[in-house]
Amino acid sequence: MPWLTPLLLTAPLLLYMVVFYAVSVVSMLLRSVNDPKWSLDHYAALLGDVVFLKVLWITLSTSFIVTLATLMLGYPVALALSRARSTAPFILIVVLLPFWTSVLVRTYAWMVLLGRYGMINEALMALGIIEQPLRLLNTTLATEIAMVHILLPYMILPIANALRQIDPSLALASSGLGATPWGTFRQVTFPLSMPGVAAGMLLVFVLALGFYITPAMVGGSRDITLSMLIAQEVDQLHWGYAATLSTLLLAIALGLVAVAQLLPAVGNAFGTSK
């Protein structure tokens, strides 16, 4: 039976995921409706919770800004990576370098850079640009800068892969027909790279939704994200409310993935379109 071989090969991983991940996640999510009794009270409370609505807005807006910033910074790098020949390995190493360092270490590095007496403030004062240190750490800007740095590879790699799959003869044909380099990029290269752009934006946005370490360490006290609120509720032993927030966060992420899969660009990038 040909269908049995793939099933046997994936069975150990499936069993591992079910035992050590799915069971615990389902158990946690059930707390949103059965703690302390079976009801939807926790979900009903969210609608009138001003703190939750503000935190949800901060989370969504931060994720959107980070996604847009990674796209603006990552697309030129992906374009250079796809067109480079001799320097492509060096560019790829620079792009993948963050993956070789833990998120915690990278966040600590940004704390050193953005601190009141960090390298950035010291450099600005040494150049005479400012007289007093700027408040960079524990701000919304610090959170966004650090998250962009960490999530940038997730934007660059899908776009670079899409750009590599574009037939070079299309650009030559466009140039032969009298199009300028900008016109070729605008009418040929960029539209054909949309599957990579859509995939990168989906990856970055979904990952940014659940970020915890970086906002907690470099963000301000007013910039609480949904993941930080969940951690606070767990610390206070409000398991039911924390499970409700976790369920909502998971639902938002899965909803975005489901809607994005309906878009042709994303479906082509992930190979799910028919």
mmCIF file of C-alpha atoms in Angstrom:
data_model
loop_
_atom_site.group_PDB
_atom_site.id
_atom_site.type_symbol
_atom_site.label_atom_id
_atom_site.label_comp_id
_atom_site.label_asym_id
_atom_site.label_seq_id
_atom_site.Cartn_x
_atom_site.Cartn_y
_atom_site.Cartn_z
ATOM 1 C CA MET A 1 0.000 0.000 0.000
ATOM 2 C CA PRO A 2 1.811 3.153 -1.214
ATOM 3 C CA TRP A 3 -0.091 5.473 1.137
ATOM 4 C CA LEU A 4 1.187 3.588 4.185
ATOM 5 C CA THR A 5 4.853 4.564 3.736
ATOM 6 C CA PRO A 6 4.394 8.354 4.199
ATOM 7 C CA LEU A 7 2.135 7.679 7.177
ATOM 8 C CA LEU A 8 4.733 5.476 8.887
ATOM 9 C CA LEU A 9 7.500 8.015 8.213
ATOM 10 C CA THR A 10 5.558 10.882 9.753
ATOM 11 C CA ALA A 11 4.023 8.856 12.603
ATOM 12 C CA PRO A 12 6.847 9.493 15.146
ATOM 13 C CA LEU A 13 6.659 13.269 14.634
ATOM 14 C CA LEU A 14 2.865 13.273 14.749
ATOM 15 C CA LEU A 15 2.879 11.250 17.962
ATOM 16 C CA TYR A 16 5.443 13.568 19.524
ATOM 17 C CA MET A 17 3.441 16.677 18.579
ATOM 18 C CA VAL A 18 0.203 15.212 19.901
ATOM 19 C CA VAL A 19 1.636 14.071 23.239
ATOM 20 C CA PHE A 20 3.914 16.992 24.058
ATOM 21 C CA TYR A 21 2.154 19.867 22.300
ATOM 22 C CA ALA A 22 -1.433 19.325 21.207
ATOM 23 C CA VAL A 23 -2.611 17.821 24.500
ATOM 24 C CA SER A 24 -1.197 20.669 26.575
ATOM 25 C CA VAL A 25 -2.531 23.331 24.185
ATOM 26 C CA VAL A 26 -6.027 21.824 24.142
ATOM 27 C CA SER A 27 -5.955 21.529 27.932
ATOM 28 C CA MET A 28 -4.981 25.176 28.243
ATOM 29 C CA LEU A 29 -7.623 26.332 25.787
ATOM 30 C CA LEU A 30 -10.339 24.375 27.601
ATOM 31 C CA ARG A 31 -9.653 26.470 30.671
ATOM 32 C CA SER A 32 -11.188 29.415 28.860
ATOM 33 C CA VAL A 33 -14.618 27.757 29.089
ATOM 34 C CA ASN A 34 -14.391 25.495 32.151
ATOM 35 C CA ASP A 35 -12.537 27.621 34.733
ATOM 36 C CA PRO A 36 -14.101 27.832 37.267
ATOM 37 C CA LYS A 37 -17.235 26.435 35.571
ATOM 38 C CA TRP A 38 -18.432 25.735 32.055
ATOM 39 C CA SER A 39 -19.443 29.095 30.575
ATOM 40 C CA LEU A 40 -18.490 31.805 28.107
ATOM 41 C CA ASP A 41 -18.151 34.464 30.793
ATOM 42 C CA HIS A 42 -14.483 35.097 30.061
ATOM 43 C CA TYR A 43 -15.203 35.816 26.388
ATOM 44 C CA ALA A 44 -18.132 38.063 27.258
ATOM 45 C CA ALA A 45 -15.890 40.025 29.626
ATOM 46 C CA LEU A 46 -13.457 40.819 26.808
ATOM 47 C CA LEU A 47 -15.948 43.026 24.996
ATOM 48 C CA GLY A 48 -16.164 45.461 27.890
ATOM 49 C CA ASP A 49 -12.529 45.241 28.966
ATOM 50 C CA VAL A 50 -10.911 48.566 28.048
ATOM 51 C CA VAL A 51 -7.436 47.278 28.939
ATOM 52 C CA PHE A 52 -7.818 44.287 26.622
ATOM 53 C CA LEU A 53 -9.052 46.422 23.721
ATOM 54 C CA LYS A 54 -6.122 48.803 24.133
ATOM 55 C CA VAL A 55 -3.626 45.938 24.337
ATOM 56 C CA LEU A 56 -5.168 44.311 21.256
ATOM 57 C CA TRP A 57 -4.828 47.577 19.333
ATOM 58 C CA ILE A 58 -1.190 47.959 20.405
ATOM 59 C CA THR A 59 -0.453 44.382 19.357
ATOM 60 C CA LEU A 60 -2.073 44.710 15.932
ATOM 61 C CA SER A 61 -0.621 48.149 15.193
ATOM 62 C CA THR A 62 2.881 47.102 16.251
ATOM 63 C CA SER A 63 2.674 43.968 14.123
ATOM 64 C CA PHE A 64 1.530 46.028 11.129
ATOM 65 C CA ILE A 65 4.314 48.615 11.517
ATOM 66 C CA VAL A 66 6.951 45.906 11.928
ATOM 67 C CA THR A 67 5.638 44.058 8.861
ATOM 68 C CA LEU A 68 5.680 47.223 6.747
ATOM 69 C CA ALA A 69 9.186 48.152 7.943
ATOM 70 C CA THR A 70 10.588 44.687 7.213
ATOM 71 C CA LEU A 71 9.074 44.831 3.728
ATOM 72 C CA MET A 72 10.631 48.220 2.982
ATOM 73 C CA LEU A 73 14.027 47.149 4.310
ATOM 74 C CA GLY A 74 13.930 43.549 3.145
ATOM 75 C CA TYR A 75 12.819 43.907 -0.480
ATOM 76 C CA PRO A 76 15.997 45.718 -1.679
ATOM 77 C CA VAL A 77 18.128 43.133 0.134
ATOM 78 C CA ALA A 78 16.143 40.283 -1.433
ATOM 79 C CA LEU A 79 16.541 41.926 -4.850
ATOM 80 C CA ALA A 80 20.292 42.220 -4.347
ATOM 81 C CA LEU A 81 20.465 38.616 -3.143
ATOM 82 C CA SER A 82 18.605 37.332 -6.198
ATOM 83 C CA ARG A 83 20.709 39.306 -8.677
ATOM 84 C CA ALA A 84 24.113 38.977 -7.034
ATOM 85 C CA ARG A 85 26.463 36.268 -8.126
ATOM 86 C CA SER A 86 29.816 36.555 -6.412
ATOM 87 C CA THR A 87 28.490 38.386 -3.333
ATOM 88 C CA ALA A 88 25.351 36.258 -2.878
ATOM 89 C CA PRO A 89 26.940 33.946 -0.244
ATOM 90 C CA PHE A 90 28.098 36.934 1.812
ATOM 91 C CA ILE A 91 24.662 38.578 1.654
ATOM 92 C CA LEU A 92 23.019 35.290 2.622
ATOM 93 C CA ILE A 93 25.319 34.926 5.646
ATOM 94 C CA VAL A 94 24.463 38.455 6.788
ATOM 95 C CA VAL A 95 20.738 37.719 6.389
ATOM 96 C CA LEU A 96 20.924 34.417 8.267
ATOM 97 C CA LEU A 97 23.236 35.693 11.004
ATOM 98 C CA PRO A 98 20.349 36.535 13.396
ATOM 99 C CA PHE A 99 19.201 32.901 13.248
ATOM 100 C CA TRP A 100 22.498 31.824 14.786
ATOM 101 C CA THR A 101 21.943 33.927 17.893
ATOM 102 C CA SER A 102 19.126 33.514 20.385
ATOM 103 C CA VAL A 103 16.344 36.087 20.566
ATOM 104 C CA LEU A 104 17.298 36.822 24.168
ATOM 105 C CA VAL A 105 20.893 37.683 23.262
ATOM 106 C CA ARG A 106 19.795 39.885 20.367
ATOM 107 C CA THR A 107 17.350 41.712 22.608
ATOM 108 C CA TYR A 108 20.049 42.301 25.222
ATOM 109 C CA ALA A 109 22.238 43.709 22.450
ATOM 110 C CA TRP A 110 19.544 46.249 21.570
ATOM 111 C CA MET A 111 19.250 47.165 25.247
ATOM 112 C CA VAL A 112 22.968 47.974 25.234
ATOM 113 C CA LEU A 113 22.666 49.995 22.034
ATOM 114 C CA LEU A 114 19.539 51.927 22.990
ATOM 115 C CA GLY A 115 20.271 52.502 26.679
ATOM 116 C CA ARG A 116 20.527 55.979 28.184
ATOM 117 C CA TYR A 117 24.301 55.641 28.146
ATOM 118 C CA GLY A 118 24.361 53.128 25.315
ATOM 119 C CA MET A 119 26.432 53.230 22.173
ATOM 120 C CA ILE A 120 23.910 55.230 20.141
ATOM 121 C CA ASN A 121 23.517 58.005 22.702
ATOM 122 C CA GLU A 122 27.260 58.087 23.347
ATOM 123 C CA ALA A 123 27.969 58.394 19.622
ATOM 124 C CA LEU A 124 25.410 61.182 19.151
ATOM 125 C CA MET A 125 26.820 63.142 22.094
ATOM 126 C CA ALA A 126 30.387 62.618 20.893
ATOM 127 C CA LEU A 127 29.429 64.044 17.491
ATOM 128 C CA GLY A 128 27.780 67.021 19.165
ATOM 129 C CA ILE A 129 24.358 66.233 17.723
ATOM 130 C CA ILE A 130 22.707 66.077 21.152
ATOM 131 C CA GLU A 131 23.694 67.422 24.567
ATOM 132 C CA GLN A 132 21.615 65.077 26.748
ATOM 133 C CA PRO A 133 20.964 61.368 26.224
ATOM 134 C CA LEU A 134 17.757 60.557 24.378
ATOM 135 C CA ARG A 135 15.164 58.220 25.843
ATOM 136 C CA LEU A 136 15.379 55.385 23.345
ATOM 137 C CA LEU A 137 15.018 52.310 25.523
ATOM 138 C CA ASN A 138 11.617 51.288 26.919
ATOM 139 C CA THR A 139 9.746 53.019 24.115
ATOM 140 C CA THR A 140 7.516 51.910 21.273
ATOM 141 C CA LEU A 141 10.285 52.777 18.824
ATOM 142 C CA ALA A 142 12.725 50.482 20.628
ATOM 143 C CA THR A 143 10.265 47.591 20.420
ATOM 144 C CA GLU A 144 9.690 48.120 16.720
ATOM 145 C CA ILE A 145 13.402 48.454 15.904
ATOM 146 C CA ALA A 146 14.327 45.270 17.760
ATOM 147 C CA MET A 147 11.427 43.288 16.279
ATOM 148 C CA VAL A 148 12.282 44.437 12.755
ATOM 149 C CA HIS A 149 15.860 43.257 13.219
ATOM 150 C CA ILE A 150 14.772 39.838 14.489
ATOM 151 C CA LEU A 151 12.020 39.244 11.919
ATOM 152 C CA LEU A 152 13.764 40.665 8.855
ATOM 153 C CA PRO A 153 15.037 37.296 7.544
ATOM 154 C CA TYR A 154 11.467 35.961 7.442
ATOM 155 C CA MET A 155 10.684 38.705 4.925
ATOM 156 C CA ILE A 156 13.866 38.553 2.873
ATOM 157 C CA LEU A 157 14.030 34.821 2.187
ATOM 158 C CA PRO A 158 10.525 34.329 0.678
ATOM 159 C CA ILE A 159 10.929 37.420 -1.514
ATOM 160 C CA ALA A 160 14.390 36.352 -2.675
ATOM 161 C CA ASN A 161 13.050 32.904 -3.538
ATOM 162 C CA ALA A 162 10.221 34.457 -5.601
ATOM 163 C CA LEU A 163 12.636 36.784 -7.387
ATOM 164 C CA ARG A 164 14.948 33.902 -8.265
ATOM 165 C CA GLN A 165 12.080 32.108 -9.982
ATOM 166 C CA ILE A 166 11.400 34.997 -12.380
ATOM 167 C CA ASP A 167 12.614 34.207 -15.897
ATOM 168 C CA PRO A 168 15.458 36.666 -16.731
ATOM 169 C CA SER A 169 14.285 36.756 -20.346
ATOM 170 C CA LEU A 170 11.180 38.662 -19.253
ATOM 171 C CA ALA A 171 13.277 41.600 -18.082
ATOM 172 C CA LEU A 172 15.328 41.462 -21.294
ATOM 173 C CA ALA A 173 12.150 41.452 -23.368
ATOM 174 C CA SER A 174 10.796 44.407 -21.426
ATOM 175 C CA SER A 175 14.033 46.324 -21.957
ATOM 176 C CA GLY A 176 14.022 45.413 -25.642
ATOM 177 C CA LEU A 177 10.532 46.850 -25.980
ATOM 178 C CA GLY A 178 11.769 50.210 -24.700
ATOM 179 C CA ALA A 179 10.941 49.994 -20.988
ATOM 180 C CA THR A 180 13.218 51.792 -18.555
ATOM 181 C CA PRO A 181 14.774 49.826 -15.657
ATOM 182 C CA TRP A 182 12.215 51.364 -13.297
ATOM 183 C CA GLY A 183 9.413 50.513 -15.720
ATOM 184 C CA THR A 184 10.631 46.913 -15.956
ATOM 185 C CA PHE A 185 10.728 46.625 -12.199
ATOM 186 C CA ARG A 186 7.303 48.219 -11.753
ATOM 187 C CA GLN A 187 5.519 46.263 -14.490
ATOM 188 C CA VAL A 188 7.397 42.950 -14.525
ATOM 189 C CA THR A 189 9.623 42.231 -11.531
ATOM 190 C CA PHE A 190 7.495 43.522 -8.665
ATOM 191 C CA PRO A 191 4.174 41.969 -9.797
ATOM 192 C CA LEU A 192 5.842 38.583 -10.326
ATOM 193 C CA SER A 193 7.443 38.772 -6.878
ATOM 194 C CA MET A 194 4.106 39.253 -5.117
ATOM 195 C CA PRO A 195 3.876 35.602 -3.965
ATOM 196 C CA GLY A 196 7.096 36.104 -1.991
ATOM 197 C CA VAL A 197 5.941 39.474 -0.685
ATOM 198 C CA ALA A 198 2.620 38.043 0.473
ATOM 199 C CA ALA A 199 4.274 35.032 2.105
ATOM 200 C CA GLY A 200 6.832 37.222 3.873
ATOM 201 C CA MET A 201 4.193 39.624 5.156
ATOM 202 C CA LEU A 202 2.089 36.744 6.454
ATOM 203 C CA LEU A 203 5.044 35.152 8.247
ATOM 204 C CA VAL A 204 6.245 38.388 9.831
ATOM 205 C CA PHE A 205 2.788 39.561 10.905
ATOM 206 C CA VAL A 206 1.808 36.249 12.499
ATOM 207 C CA LEU A 207 5.148 35.938 14.295
ATOM 208 C CA ALA A 208 4.952 39.546 15.503
ATOM 209 C CA LEU A 209 1.516 38.915 17.014
ATOM 210 C CA GLY A 210 2.924 36.484 19.553
ATOM 211 C CA PHE A 211 6.241 38.186 20.347
ATOM 212 C CA TYR A 212 6.947 38.316 24.074
ATOM 213 C CA ILE A 213 10.626 38.561 25.024
ATOM 214 C CA THR A 214 11.517 41.592 22.926
ATOM 215 C CA PRO A 215 8.532 43.835 23.830
ATOM 216 C CA ALA A 216 8.869 42.836 27.485
ATOM 217 C CA MET A 217 12.559 43.787 27.633
ATOM 218 C CA VAL A 218 12.887 46.871 25.423
ATOM 219 C CA GLY A 219 9.302 48.159 25.361
ATOM 220 C CA GLY A 220 7.715 50.693 27.656
ATOM 221 C CA SER A 221 5.249 50.079 30.443
ATOM 222 C CA ARG A 222 2.435 51.464 28.267
ATOM 223 C CA ASP A 223 3.281 49.259 25.287
ATOM 224 C CA ILE A 224 1.894 45.997 26.632
ATOM 225 C CA THR A 225 1.234 43.414 23.923
ATOM 226 C CA LEU A 226 -1.237 40.560 24.066
ATOM 227 C CA SER A 227 1.462 38.018 24.869
ATOM 228 C CA MET A 228 2.671 40.171 27.772
ATOM 229 C CA LEU A 229 -0.894 40.481 29.085
ATOM 230 C CA ILE A 230 -1.243 36.701 28.961
ATOM 231 C CA ALA A 231 1.963 36.299 30.951
ATOM 232 C CA GLN A 232 0.717 38.796 33.555
ATOM 233 C CA GLU A 233 -2.559 36.911 33.943
ATOM 234 C CA VAL A 234 -0.688 33.623 34.379
ATOM 235 C CA ASP A 235 1.569 35.178 37.024
ATOM 236 C CA GLN A 236 -1.570 36.269 38.895
ATOM 237 C CA LEU A 237 -2.986 32.725 38.551
ATOM 238 C CA HIS A 238 -5.932 33.932 36.463
ATOM 239 C CA TRP A 239 -5.791 30.786 34.382
ATOM 240 C CA GLY A 240 -9.241 31.095 32.831
ATOM 241 C CA TYR A 241 -8.721 34.647 31.578
ATOM 242 C CA ALA A 242 -5.201 33.855 30.386
ATOM 243 C CA ALA A 243 -6.548 30.865 28.453
ATOM 244 C CA THR A 244 -9.212 33.093 26.895
ATOM 245 C CA LEU A 245 -6.600 35.575 25.726
ATOM 246 C CA SER A 246 -4.461 32.716 24.404
ATOM 247 C CA THR A 247 -7.417 31.311 22.490
ATOM 248 C CA LEU A 248 -8.118 34.702 20.963
ATOM 249 C CA LEU A 249 -4.489 35.156 19.938
ATOM 250 C CA LEU A 250 -4.440 31.695 18.369
ATOM 251 C CA ALA A 251 -7.739 32.370 16.592
ATOM 252 C CA ILE A 252 -6.430 35.643 15.136
ATOM 253 C CA ALA A 253 -3.284 33.945 13.833
ATOM 254 C CA LEU A 254 -5.162 30.978 12.345
ATOM 255 C CA GLY A 255 -7.778 33.306 10.867
ATOM 256 C CA LEU A 256 -5.120 35.371 9.132
ATOM 257 C CA VAL A 257 -3.469 32.249 7.730
ATOM 258 C CA ALA A 258 -6.814 30.890 6.520
ATOM 259 C CA VAL A 259 -7.791 34.154 4.822
ATOM 260 C CA ALA A 260 -4.332 34.577 3.314
ATOM 261 C CA GLN A 261 -4.473 31.094 1.819
ATOM 262 C CA LEU A 262 -7.431 32.254 -0.271
ATOM 263 C CA LEU A 263 -5.249 34.875 -1.949
ATOM 264 C CA PRO A 264 -3.610 33.574 -5.160
ATOM 265 C CA ALA A 265 -0.239 35.112 -4.291
ATOM 266 C CA VAL A 266 0.001 33.369 -0.920
ATOM 267 C CA GLY A 267 -1.359 30.124 -2.316
ATOM 268 C CA ASN A 268 1.310 30.139 -5.023
ATOM 269 C CA ALA A 269 4.055 30.863 -2.492
ATOM 270 C CA PHE A 270 3.073 27.955 -0.237
ATOM 271 C CA GLY A 271 2.036 25.664 -3.075
ATOM 272 C CA THR A 272 -1.595 25.388 -1.892
ATOM 273 C CA SER A 273 -3.347 27.059 -4.798
ATOM 274 C CA LYS A 274 -5.031 24.877 -7.357
#
